[in-house]
PDB file of C-alpha atoms and ligand atoms in Angstrom:
ATOM      1  CA  MET A 186     -16.797 -21.253 -10.116  1.00  0.00           C
ATOM      2  CA  THR A 187     -14.828 -23.879 -12.452  1.00  0.00           C
ATOM      3  CA  SER A 188     -15.731 -22.028 -15.216  1.00  0.00           C
ATOM      4  CA  GLN A 189     -14.359 -18.034 -14.034  1.00  0.00           C
ATOM      5  CA  THR A 190     -11.165 -16.318 -14.860  1.00  0.00           C
ATOM      6  CA  ALA A 191      -9.899 -14.148 -12.467  1.00  0.00           C
ATOM      7  CA  PHE A 192      -7.245 -10.455 -13.618  1.00  0.00           C
ATOM      8  CA  ILE A 193      -5.401 -10.807 -11.736  1.00  0.00           C
ATOM      9  CA  THR A 194      -1.813  -7.215 -11.055  1.00  0.00           C
ATOM     10  CA  GLY A 195       0.938  -7.909  -8.922  1.00  0.00           C
ATOM     11  CA  ALA A 196       1.032 -11.365  -9.244  1.00  0.00           C
ATOM     12  CA  THR A 197       4.674 -11.993  -9.722  1.00  0.00           C
ATOM     13  CA  SER A 198       4.987 -11.734  -5.495  1.00  0.00           C
ATOM     14  CA  GLY A 199       4.013 -11.652  -2.165  1.00  0.00           C
ATOM     15  CA  ILE A 200       0.258 -11.204  -1.661  1.00  0.00           C
ATOM     16  CA  GLY A 201      -0.909 -11.558  -5.625  1.00  0.00           C
ATOM     17  CA  ALA A 202       1.289 -14.540  -6.146  1.00  0.00           C
ATOM     18  CA  ALA A 203      -0.860 -16.181  -3.371  1.00  0.00           C
ATOM     19  CA  THR A 204      -4.403 -15.073  -4.956  1.00  0.00           C
ATOM     20  CA  ALA A 205      -2.796 -16.771  -8.011  1.00  0.00           C
ATOM     21  CA  LYS A 206      -1.687 -20.086  -6.334  1.00  0.00           C
ATOM     22  CA  ARG A 207      -5.221 -20.149  -4.680  1.00  0.00           C
ATOM     23  CA  PHE A 208      -7.216 -19.526  -7.465  1.00  0.00           C
ATOM     24  CA  ALA A 209      -5.439 -21.915  -9.124  1.00  0.00           C
ATOM     25  CA  LYS A 210      -5.999 -24.433  -6.306  1.00  0.00           C
ATOM     26  CA  GLU A 211     -10.160 -23.919  -7.245  1.00  0.00           C
ATOM     27  CA  GLY A 212      -9.553 -24.310 -10.659  1.00  0.00           C
ATOM     28  CA  ILE A 213     -10.649 -20.422 -11.670  1.00  0.00           C
ATOM     29  CA  ARG A 214      -8.691 -19.424 -15.121  1.00  0.00           C
ATOM     30  CA  LEU A 215      -5.995 -16.848 -14.226  1.00  0.00           C
ATOM     31  CA  ILE A 216      -4.787 -13.535 -16.041  1.00  0.00           C
ATOM     32  CA  LEU A 217      -2.114 -13.232 -14.515  1.00  0.00           C
ATOM     33  CA  CYS A 218      -0.139  -9.705 -14.888  1.00  0.00           C
ATOM     34  CA  GLY A 219       2.997  -8.280 -13.927  1.00  0.00           C
ATOM     35  CA  ARG A 220       6.551  -6.762 -15.400  1.00  0.00           C
ATOM     36  CA  ARG A 221       8.876  -9.762 -14.353  1.00  0.00           C
ATOM     37  CA  GLN A 222       8.114 -11.968 -17.536  1.00  0.00           C
ATOM     38  CA  GLU A 223      10.201 -14.788 -15.331  1.00  0.00           C
ATOM     39  CA  ARG A 224       8.278 -15.011 -12.561  1.00  0.00           C
ATOM     40  CA  LEU A 225       5.096 -14.994 -14.378  1.00  0.00           C
ATOM     41  CA  ASP A 226       6.583 -17.450 -16.785  1.00  0.00           C
ATOM     42  CA  ALA A 227       7.634 -19.735 -13.090  1.00  0.00           C
ATOM     43  CA  LEU A 228       4.171 -18.996 -11.856  1.00  0.00           C
ATOM     44  CA  SER A 229       2.082 -20.024 -14.898  1.00  0.00           C
ATOM     45  CA  GLU A 230       3.943 -23.178 -16.001  1.00  0.00           C
ATOM     46  CA  SER A 231       3.411 -24.557 -12.040  1.00  0.00           C
ATOM     47  CA  LEU A 232      -0.198 -23.755 -12.206  1.00  0.00           C
ATOM     48  CA  SER A 233      -0.872 -24.814 -15.295  1.00  0.00           C
ATOM     49  CA  SER A 234      -1.620 -28.975 -13.616  1.00  0.00           C
ATOM     50  CA  GLN A 235      -4.188 -27.113 -12.515  1.00  0.00           C
ATOM     51  CA  THR A 236      -6.127 -24.887 -14.566  1.00  0.00           C
ATOM     52  CA  GLU A 237      -5.536 -22.186 -17.777  1.00  0.00           C
ATOM     53  CA  VAL A 238      -3.317 -19.575 -17.524  1.00  0.00           C
ATOM     54  CA  LEU A 239      -2.301 -16.524 -19.507  1.00  0.00           C
ATOM     55  CA  THR A 240       0.576 -14.184 -18.481  1.00  0.00           C
ATOM     56  CA  LEU A 241       0.207 -10.547 -19.525  1.00  0.00           C
ATOM     57  CA  ASN A 242       3.961  -8.345 -18.934  1.00  0.00           C
ATOM     58  CA  PHE A 243       2.998  -4.457 -18.258  1.00  0.00           C
ATOM     59  CA  ASP A 244       3.473  -1.724 -16.099  1.00  0.00           C
ATOM     60  CA  VAL A 245       0.356  -0.733 -14.694  1.00  0.00           C
ATOM     61  CA  ARG A 246       1.716   3.002 -15.277  1.00  0.00           C
ATOM     62  CA  GLU A 247       0.989   2.360 -19.271  1.00  0.00           C
ATOM     63  CA  GLN A 248      -2.442   3.245 -19.969  1.00  0.00           C
ATOM     64  CA  GLU A 249      -2.947   2.368 -23.944  1.00  0.00           C
ATOM     65  CA  ARG A 250      -0.584  -1.163 -23.621  1.00  0.00           C
ATOM     66  CA  ILE A 251      -2.881  -1.737 -21.026  1.00  0.00           C
ATOM     67  CA  GLN A 252      -6.127  -1.182 -23.003  1.00  0.00           C
ATOM     68  CA  LYS A 253      -4.773  -2.601 -26.431  1.00  0.00           C
ATOM     69  CA  LEU A 254      -3.985  -5.890 -23.748  1.00  0.00           C
ATOM     70  CA  VAL A 255      -7.031  -6.659 -23.198  1.00  0.00           C
ATOM     71  CA  GLU A 256      -8.673  -5.882 -26.248  1.00  0.00           C
ATOM     72  CA  GLY A 257      -6.200  -8.278 -27.575  1.00  0.00           C
ATOM     73  CA  LEU A 258      -7.248 -11.093 -24.713  1.00  0.00           C
ATOM     74  CA  PRO A 259      -7.679 -14.637 -26.528  1.00  0.00           C
ATOM     75  CA  GLU A 260     -11.208 -15.426 -26.684  1.00  0.00           C
ATOM     76  CA  ALA A 261     -11.196 -17.990 -23.640  1.00  0.00           C
ATOM     77  CA  PHE A 262     -10.664 -14.756 -21.388  1.00  0.00           C
ATOM     78  CA  GLN A 263     -12.209 -12.327 -22.659  1.00  0.00           C
ATOM     79  CA  THR A 264     -14.722 -12.749 -20.041  1.00  0.00           C
ATOM     80  CA  ILE A 265     -12.812 -11.928 -16.707  1.00  0.00           C
ATOM     81  CA  ASP A 266     -15.271 -11.967 -13.922  1.00  0.00           C
ATOM     82  CA  ILE A 267     -12.809 -10.939 -11.225  1.00  0.00           C
ATOM     83  CA  LEU A 268     -10.563  -8.191 -11.189  1.00  0.00           C
ATOM     84  CA  VAL A 269      -7.971  -8.325  -8.333  1.00  0.00           C
ATOM     85  CA  ASN A 270      -6.239  -4.396  -8.147  1.00  0.00           C
ATOM     86  CA  ASN A 271      -3.081  -5.209  -6.178  1.00  0.00           C
ATOM     87  CA  ALA A 272      -0.467  -4.117  -7.857  1.00  0.00           C
ATOM     88  CA  GLY A 273       1.708  -1.213  -5.831  1.00  0.00           C
ATOM     89  CA  ASN A 274       4.094  -0.876  -3.541  1.00  0.00           C
ATOM     90  CA  ALA A 275       6.157   1.795  -1.123  1.00  0.00           C
ATOM     91  CA  HIS A 276       8.810   3.640  -2.546  1.00  0.00           C
ATOM     92  CA  GLY A 277      11.098   4.959   0.435  1.00  0.00           C
ATOM     93  CA  LEU A 278       9.924   5.750   4.155  1.00  0.00           C
ATOM     94  CA  ASP A 279      10.708   9.621   4.499  1.00  0.00           C
ATOM     95  CA  PRO A 280       9.419  12.605   5.989  1.00  0.00           C
ATOM     96  CA  ILE A 281       7.416  14.633   4.007  1.00  0.00           C
ATOM     97  CA  GLN A 282      10.121  17.193   3.915  1.00  0.00           C
ATOM     98  CA  SER A 283      13.134  14.691   2.772  1.00  0.00           C
ATOM     99  CA  GLY A 284      11.045  12.876   0.462  1.00  0.00           C
ATOM    100  CA  SER A 285      12.246  11.793  -3.089  1.00  0.00           C
ATOM    101  CA  THR A 286       9.482  13.506  -5.803  1.00  0.00           C
ATOM    102  CA  ALA A 287      10.570  10.001  -8.188  1.00  0.00           C
ATOM    103  CA  ASP A 288       9.374   8.020  -5.044  1.00  0.00           C
ATOM    104  CA  TRP A 289       6.263  10.432  -4.704  1.00  0.00           C
ATOM    105  CA  ASP A 290       5.271   9.724  -8.425  1.00  0.00           C
ATOM    106  CA  ALA A 291       5.675   6.331  -8.369  1.00  0.00           C
ATOM    107  CA  MET A 292       3.583   5.112  -5.842  1.00  0.00           C
ATOM    108  CA  MET A 293       0.389   7.923  -6.405  1.00  0.00           C
ATOM    109  CA  ASP A 294       0.996   6.792 -10.404  1.00  0.00           C
ATOM    110  CA  ILE A 295       1.257   2.775  -9.728  1.00  0.00           C
ATOM    111  CA  ASN A 296      -1.091   2.535  -6.527  1.00  0.00           C
ATOM    112  CA  VAL A 297      -3.796   5.010  -7.719  1.00  0.00           C
ATOM    113  CA  LYS A 298      -3.195   5.185 -11.538  1.00  0.00           C
ATOM    114  CA  GLY A 299      -1.860   2.741 -12.398  1.00  0.00           C
ATOM    115  CA  LEU A 300      -5.596   0.747 -10.333  1.00  0.00           C
ATOM    116  CA  LEU A 301      -7.536   3.047 -12.118  1.00  0.00           C
ATOM    117  CA  TYR A 302      -6.163   2.082 -16.254  1.00  0.00           C
ATOM    118  CA  VAL A 303      -6.664  -1.100 -15.268  1.00  0.00           C
ATOM    119  CA  SER A 304     -10.064  -1.095 -13.996  1.00  0.00           C
ATOM    120  CA  LYS A 305     -10.789   1.288 -17.064  1.00  0.00           C
ATOM    121  CA  ALA A 306     -10.052  -1.418 -19.323  1.00  0.00           C
ATOM    122  CA  ILE A 307     -11.643  -3.961 -17.182  1.00  0.00           C
ATOM    123  CA  LEU A 308     -14.889  -2.335 -16.996  1.00  0.00           C
ATOM    124  CA  PRO A 309     -16.964  -2.183 -19.977  1.00  0.00           C
ATOM    125  CA  GLY A 310     -16.816  -5.958 -20.604  1.00  0.00           C
ATOM    126  CA  MET A 311     -18.110  -6.264 -16.634  1.00  0.00           C
ATOM    127  CA  LEU A 312     -20.840  -3.125 -17.500  1.00  0.00           C
ATOM    128  CA  ALA A 313     -22.057  -5.276 -20.850  1.00  0.00           C
ATOM    129  CA  ARG A 314     -22.464  -8.611 -19.089  1.00  0.00           C
ATOM    130  CA  ASN A 315     -23.973  -6.729 -16.082  1.00  0.00           C
ATOM    131  CA  ALA A 316     -21.792  -9.165 -13.917  1.00  0.00           C
ATOM    132  CA  GLY A 317     -18.240  -9.077 -12.199  1.00  0.00           C
ATOM    133  CA  HIS A 318     -15.995  -8.342  -8.779  1.00  0.00           C
ATOM    134  CA  ILE A 319     -13.525  -5.835  -8.171  1.00  0.00           C
ATOM    135  CA  ILE A 320     -11.061  -6.326  -5.625  1.00  0.00           C
ATOM    136  CA  ASN A 321      -9.154  -3.386  -4.573  1.00  0.00           C
ATOM    137  CA  ILE A 322      -6.116  -4.131  -2.309  1.00  0.00           C
ATOM    138  CA  GLY A 323      -5.974  -1.349   0.188  1.00  0.00           C
ATOM    139  CA  SER A 324      -4.271  -1.308   3.142  1.00  0.00           C
ATOM    140  CA  THR A 325      -4.361  -0.134   6.912  1.00  0.00           C
ATOM    141  CA  ALA A 326      -2.247   2.901   5.579  1.00  0.00           C
ATOM    142  CA  GLY A 327      -5.114   3.670   3.334  1.00  0.00           C
ATOM    143  CA  LYS A 328      -7.725   4.077   6.939  1.00  0.00           C
ATOM    144  CA  GLU A 329      -4.770   5.671   9.021  1.00  0.00           C
ATOM    145  CA  VAL A 330      -0.805   7.729   8.480  1.00  0.00           C
ATOM    146  CA  TYR A 331       1.716   6.975   9.839  1.00  0.00           C
ATOM    147  CA  PRO A 332       4.613   8.377  10.683  1.00  0.00           C
ATOM    148  CA  LYS A 333       6.757   8.915   7.382  1.00  0.00           C
ATOM    149  CA  GLY A 334       4.104   6.940   5.354  1.00  0.00           C
ATOM    150  CA  ASN A 335       2.826  10.151   4.009  1.00  0.00           C
ATOM    151  CA  VAL A 336       2.768   9.965   0.379  1.00  0.00           C
ATOM    152  CA  TYR A 337       2.386   5.531   0.693  1.00  0.00           C
ATOM    153  CA  CYS A 338      -1.008   6.439   3.076  1.00  0.00           C
ATOM    154  CA  ALA A 339      -2.179   9.352   1.247  1.00  0.00           C
ATOM    155  CA  SER A 340      -2.301   6.670  -1.754  1.00  0.00           C
ATOM    156  CA  LYS A 341      -3.857   3.849   0.171  1.00  0.00           C
ATOM    157  CA  HIS A 342      -6.646   6.939   1.367  1.00  0.00           C
ATOM    158  CA  ALA A 343      -7.270   7.282  -2.463  1.00  0.00           C
ATOM    159  CA  VAL A 344      -7.403   3.417  -2.998  1.00  0.00           C
ATOM    160  CA  ASP A 345     -10.131   3.864  -0.003  1.00  0.00           C
ATOM    161  CA  ALA A 346     -12.014   6.887  -1.909  1.00  0.00           C
ATOM    162  CA  ILE A 347     -11.893   5.055  -5.239  1.00  0.00           C
ATOM    163  CA  ASN A 348     -13.054   1.971  -3.907  1.00  0.00           C
ATOM    164  CA  GLN A 349     -16.136   3.415  -2.538  1.00  0.00           C
ATOM    165  CA  GLY A 350     -16.741   5.794  -5.370  1.00  0.00           C
ATOM    166  CA  MET A 351     -16.553   2.238  -7.763  1.00  0.00           C
ATOM    167  CA  ARG A 352     -19.225   1.084  -5.310  1.00  0.00           C
ATOM    168  CA  LEU A 353     -21.701   4.256  -5.838  1.00  0.00           C
ATOM    169  CA  ASP A 354     -21.204   4.202  -9.529  1.00  0.00           C
ATOM    170  CA  LEU A 355     -21.301   1.123 -10.083  1.00  0.00           C
ATOM    171  CA  ASN A 356     -24.529   0.740  -7.595  1.00  0.00           C
ATOM    172  CA  GLY A 357     -27.201  -1.445  -9.833  1.00  0.00           C
ATOM    173  CA  THR A 358     -24.839  -2.812 -12.474  1.00  0.00           C
ATOM    174  CA  GLY A 359     -24.449  -5.972 -10.565  1.00  0.00           C
ATOM    175  CA  ILE A 360     -20.824  -5.580 -10.300  1.00  0.00           C
ATOM    176  CA  LYS A 361     -19.326  -6.489  -6.493  1.00  0.00           C
ATOM    177  CA  VAL A 362     -17.025  -3.526  -5.684  1.00  0.00           C
ATOM    178  CA  GLY A 363     -14.802  -4.072  -2.658  1.00  0.00           C
ATOM    179  CA  ALA A 364     -11.381  -3.516  -0.788  1.00  0.00           C
ATOM    180  CA  ILE A 365      -9.425  -5.900   1.029  1.00  0.00           C
ATOM    181  CA  ASN A 366      -7.163  -3.937   3.634  1.00  0.00           C
ATOM    182  CA  PRO A 367      -4.262  -5.485   5.125  1.00  0.00           C
ATOM    183  CA  GLY A 368      -2.131  -4.295   7.586  1.00  0.00           C
ATOM    184  CA  LEU A 369       1.782  -6.161   7.836  1.00  0.00           C
ATOM    185  CA  VAL A 370       2.050  -8.696   5.302  1.00  0.00           C
ATOM    186  CA  GLU A 371       5.490 -10.394   4.948  1.00  0.00           C
ATOM    187  CA  THR A 372       6.784 -10.179   1.220  1.00  0.00           C
ATOM    188  CA  GLU A 373       8.831  -8.472  -0.376  1.00  0.00           C
ATOM    189  CA  PHE A 374       6.999  -4.865   0.498  1.00  0.00           C
ATOM    190  CA  SER A 375       9.372  -3.936   2.402  1.00  0.00           C
ATOM    191  CA  GLU A 376      12.524  -5.363   0.029  1.00  0.00           C
ATOM    192  CA  VAL A 377      10.970  -2.489  -2.575  1.00  0.00           C
ATOM    193  CA  ARG A 378      10.466  -0.136  -0.028  1.00  0.00           C
ATOM    194  CA  PHE A 379      14.157   0.110   1.384  1.00  0.00           C
ATOM    195  CA  LYS A 380      15.197   0.042  -2.368  1.00  0.00           C
ATOM    196  CA  GLY A 381      16.579  -3.592  -2.084  1.00  0.00           C
ATOM    197  CA  ASN A 382      18.125  -3.401   1.628  1.00  0.00           C
ATOM    198  CA  THR A 383      16.968  -6.773   3.109  1.00  0.00           C
ATOM    199  CA  GLU A 384      18.779  -6.527   6.692  1.00  0.00           C
ATOM    200  CA  ARG A 385      16.538  -3.182   6.872  1.00  0.00           C
ATOM    201  CA  ALA A 386      13.399  -5.293   5.419  1.00  0.00           C
ATOM    202  CA  GLU A 387      13.541  -8.310   7.508  1.00  0.00           C
ATOM    203  CA  THR A 388      13.941  -6.197  10.485  1.00  0.00           C
ATOM    204  CA  VAL A 389      10.074  -4.546   9.757  1.00  0.00           C
ATOM    205  CA  TYR A 390       8.866  -8.640  10.563  1.00  0.00           C
ATOM    206  CA  GLN A 391      11.131  -9.907  13.691  1.00  0.00           C
ATOM    207  CA  GLY A 392       9.555  -9.558  16.870  1.00  0.00           C
ATOM    208  CA  TYR A 393       6.262 -11.164  15.669  1.00  0.00           C
ATOM    209  CA  THR A 394       3.781 -13.124  13.716  1.00  0.00           C
ATOM    210  CA  PRO A 395       3.209 -10.995  10.828  1.00  0.00           C
ATOM    211  CA  LEU A 396       0.277 -12.019   7.532  1.00  0.00           C
ATOM    212  CA  ARG A 397       1.312 -14.053   5.591  1.00  0.00           C
ATOM    213  CA  PRO A 398       0.601 -13.248   2.026  1.00  0.00           C
ATOM    214  CA  GLU A 399      -1.385 -16.932   1.781  1.00  0.00           C
ATOM    215  CA  ASP A 400      -4.207 -14.992   4.835  1.00  0.00           C
ATOM    216  CA  ILE A 401      -4.968 -12.737   2.583  1.00  0.00           C
ATOM    217  CA  ALA A 402      -5.080 -15.123  -0.123  1.00  0.00           C
ATOM    218  CA  ASP A 403      -7.609 -16.899   2.183  1.00  0.00           C
ATOM    219  CA  ILE A 404      -9.507 -13.886   2.519  1.00  0.00           C
ATOM    220  CA  ILE A 405      -9.994 -12.729  -1.312  1.00  0.00           C
ATOM    221  CA  TRP A 406     -10.844 -16.313  -2.270  1.00  0.00           C
ATOM    222  CA  PHE A 407     -13.923 -16.148   0.856  1.00  0.00           C
ATOM    223  CA  THR A 408     -15.483 -13.165  -0.986  1.00  0.00           C
ATOM    224  CA  VAL A 409     -15.261 -14.099  -3.774  1.00  0.00           C
ATOM    225  CA  THR A 410     -17.585 -16.957  -3.055  1.00  0.00           C
ATOM    226  CA  ARG A 411     -20.404 -15.185  -1.171  1.00  0.00           C
ATOM    227  CA  PRO A 412     -23.856 -15.757  -2.397  1.00  0.00           C
ATOM    228  CA  PRO A 413     -24.921 -13.569  -5.181  1.00  0.00           C
ATOM    229  CA  HIS A 414     -26.159 -10.650  -3.037  1.00  0.00           C
ATOM    230  CA  VAL A 415     -23.156 -10.838  -0.464  1.00  0.00           C
ATOM    231  CA  ASN A 416     -20.346  -7.503  -0.850  1.00  0.00           C
ATOM    232  CA  ILE A 417     -17.748  -7.344   1.361  1.00  0.00           C
ATOM    233  CA  ALA A 418     -17.637  -3.831   1.042  1.00  0.00           C
ATOM    234  CA  ASP A 419     -14.182  -3.342   2.779  1.00  0.00           C
ATOM    235  CA  LEU A 420     -12.450  -5.129   5.370  1.00  0.00           C
ATOM    236  CA  THR A 421      -9.365  -4.497   7.053  1.00  0.00           C
ATOM    237  CA  VAL A 422      -6.865  -7.428   8.582  1.00  0.00           C
ATOM    238  CA  MET A 423      -3.946  -7.009  11.129  1.00  0.00           C
ATOM    239  CA  CYS A 424      -2.173 -10.398  12.729  1.00  0.00           C
ATOM    240  CA  LEU A 425      -3.077 -10.354  16.306  1.00  0.00           C
ATOM    241  CA  ASP A 426       0.096  -8.492  17.510  1.00  0.00           C
ATOM    242  CA  GLN A 427      -1.131  -5.375  15.253  1.00  0.00           C
ATOM    243  CA  ALA A 428      -3.383  -2.985  16.827  1.00  0.00           C
ATOM    244  CA  SER A 429      -2.693  -0.144  14.353  1.00  0.00           C
ATOM    245  CA  SER A 430      -0.197   0.923  11.930  1.00  0.00           C
ATOM    246  CA  THR A 431       2.414   2.066  14.954  1.00  0.00           C
ATOM    247  CA  VAL A 432       1.014  -0.164  17.802  1.00  0.00           C
ATOM    248  CA  ILE A 433       2.716  -3.736  17.421  1.00  0.00           C
ATOM    249  CA  ASN A 434       3.214  -5.770  19.911  1.00  0.00           C
ATOM    250  CA  LYS A 435       7.204  -6.827  19.494  1.00  0.00           C
ATOM    251  CA  ASN A 436       9.368  -9.119  21.296  1.00  0.00           C
TER     252      ASN A 436
HETATM  253  P1  LIG B  14       5.156  -7.305  -3.837  1.00  0.00           P
HETATM  254  O1  LIG B  14       6.501  -6.736  -3.521  1.00  0.00           O
HETATM  255  O2  LIG B  14       4.978  -8.565  -3.066  1.00  0.00           O
HETATM  256  O3  LIG B  14       4.504  -7.007  -4.913  1.00  0.00           O
HETATM  257  C1  LIG B  14       3.922  -5.774  -5.365  1.00  0.00           C
HETATM  258  C2  LIG B  14       3.181  -6.750  -7.025  1.00  0.00           C
HETATM  259  O4  LIG B  14       2.856  -5.535  -7.431  1.00  0.00           O
HETATM  260  C3  LIG B  14       4.835  -7.280  -7.694  1.00  0.00           C
HETATM  261  O5  LIG B  14       3.759  -8.178  -8.492  1.00  0.00           O
HETATM  262  C4  LIG B  14       4.485  -6.593  -9.193  1.00  0.00           C
HETATM  263  O6  LIG B  14       4.957  -7.206  -9.602  1.00  0.00           O
HETATM  264  C5  LIG B  14       3.576  -5.746  -8.460  1.00  0.00           C
HETATM  265  N1  LIG B  14       3.795  -4.246  -9.340  1.00  0.00           N
HETATM  266  C6  LIG B  14       4.657  -3.153  -8.808  1.00  0.00           C
HETATM  267  N2  LIG B  14       4.563  -2.603  -9.447  1.00  0.00           N
HETATM  268  C7  LIG B  14       4.429  -2.522 -10.542  1.00  0.00           C
HETATM  269  C8  LIG B  14       4.387  -2.024 -11.759  1.00  0.00           C
HETATM  270  N3  LIG B  14       4.314  -0.147 -11.722  1.00  0.00           N
HETATM  271  N4  LIG B  14       3.260  -2.132 -13.103  1.00  0.00           N
HETATM  272  C9  LIG B  14       3.074  -3.696 -12.784  1.00  0.00           C
HETATM  273  N5  LIG B  14       2.765  -4.136 -11.260  1.00  0.00           N
HETATM  274  C10 LIG B  14       3.403  -3.428 -10.114  1.00  0.00           C
HETATM  275  O7  LIG B  14       4.190  -6.717  -2.520  1.00  0.00           O
HETATM  276  P2  LIG B  14       2.736  -7.069  -1.571  1.00  0.00           P
HETATM  277  O8  LIG B  14       2.902  -8.458  -1.613  1.00  0.00           O
HETATM  278  O9  LIG B  14       3.083  -7.279  -0.193  1.00  0.00           O
HETATM  279  O10 LIG B  14       1.866  -5.832  -2.111  1.00  0.00           O
HETATM  280  C11 LIG B  14       0.371  -6.010  -2.914  1.00  0.00           C
HETATM  281  C12 LIG B  14      -0.200  -5.024  -3.177  1.00  0.00           C
HETATM  282  O11 LIG B  14      -0.900  -5.263  -1.330  1.00  0.00           O
HETATM  283  C13 LIG B  14       0.153  -3.417  -2.796  1.00  0.00           C
HETATM  284  O12 LIG B  14      -0.775  -2.798  -3.265  1.00  0.00           O
HETATM  285  C14 LIG B  14       1.134  -2.880  -1.328  1.00  0.00           C
HETATM  286  O13 LIG B  14       0.225  -1.704  -1.312  1.00  0.00           O
HETATM  287  C15 LIG B  14      -0.767  -3.933  -0.808  1.00  0.00           C
HETATM  288  N6  LIG B  14      -0.474  -4.363   0.688  1.00  0.00           N
HETATM  289  C16 LIG B  14       0.552  -4.932   1.007  1.00  0.00           C
HETATM  290  C17 LIG B  14       0.783  -4.900   2.754  1.00  0.00           C
HETATM  291  C18 LIG B  14       2.209  -5.163   3.167  1.00  0.00           C
HETATM  292  O14 LIG B  14       3.027  -5.681   4.748  1.00  0.00           O
HETATM  293  N7  LIG B  14       2.717  -6.427   2.466  1.00  0.00           N
HETATM  294  C19 LIG B  14       0.103  -4.783   3.681  1.00  0.00           C
HETATM  295  C20 LIG B  14      -0.995  -3.791   2.897  1.00  0.00           C
HETATM  296  C21 LIG B  14      -1.517  -3.746   1.277  1.00  0.00           C
HETATM  297  P3  LIG B  14       6.466  -6.676 -10.690  1.00  0.00           P
HETATM  298  O15 LIG B  14       7.429  -6.024  -9.987  1.00  0.00           O
HETATM  299  O16 LIG B  14       6.847  -7.575 -11.334  1.00  0.00           O
HETATM  300  O17 LIG B  14       6.048  -5.630 -11.344  1.00  0.00           O
HETATM  301  C1  LIG B  15       1.081  -1.579   4.208  1.00  0.00           C
HETATM  302  C2  LIG B  15       1.401  -1.796   5.272  1.00  0.00           C
HETATM  303  O1  LIG B  15       1.824  -0.490   7.616  1.00  0.00           O
HETATM  304  O2  LIG B  15       3.842  -1.328   5.559  1.00  0.00           O
HETATM  305  O3  LIG B  15       0.568  -1.207   3.637  1.00  0.00           O
HETATM  306  O4  LIG B  15       1.851   0.829   5.407  1.00  0.00           O
HETATM  307  S1  LIG B  15       2.442  -0.463   6.074  1.00  0.00           S
END
């Protein structure tokens, strides 16, 4: 296990950063991706005593750049064993009739097309070795639709479909494919959704105990440490106080 390499998108915050830390603890070599270089640098610095770390700065919407960066990886990082397709966010929480097209574009381009672009760049290496593990971070929003969630839910339903499609098409190649679908996790997610309105973002996680990014990182670690014949295909996880996207037991 110690010689494995993981490629984590969205490693600058939340679930991706927690996963990087969890993997580093286990000695997994890391390729950490995101747009905020200063955060990549800080994370890399803090983990470098535990494992080898490479940072890649790109926007998942930049298909050509992703392709070039993956093709140009230094030798020690060329064999990617684990891909965590995590980068993504919600942008806005508006009824469909007043939603912003810029928000819609961002969610479809980042959450759906970005995941495809990164996977396309990394799959040839996995196929050549008949080995690898792709973990797609979906959401409960990919399993049900909630009021004003419209396009974010559509993007995560697409991730659910792509996860299933990848598993079907890659069957027999030795590559594992699975999705982790979290409910409410306290990260920068709501801050991004509400465009920097931290007060509004905080209210999303008040009155109950939401999941922590470390909870998801633990599950990802569990998923990648199953025996070779076991593939966690689709896992949904919520905090105790959440029963669905709209039923949350708040004080
Ligand atoms: P955060 O906002 O904390 O982290 C999002 C990460 O995605 C950041 O590292 C950000 O990096 C990266 N990212 C966003 N846009 C881009 C882009 N265009 N190109 C490259 N990287 C990008 O949120 P979470 O940790 O909560 O979200 C991670 C994933 O988990 C997302 O896919 C989200 O949909 C999913 N999820 C979250 C839940 C929650 O309640 N928090 C529940 C269910 C699923 P940077 O800005 O540096 O590029
Ligand atoms: C994030 C969870 O319920 O905010 O995917 O959409 S939710």
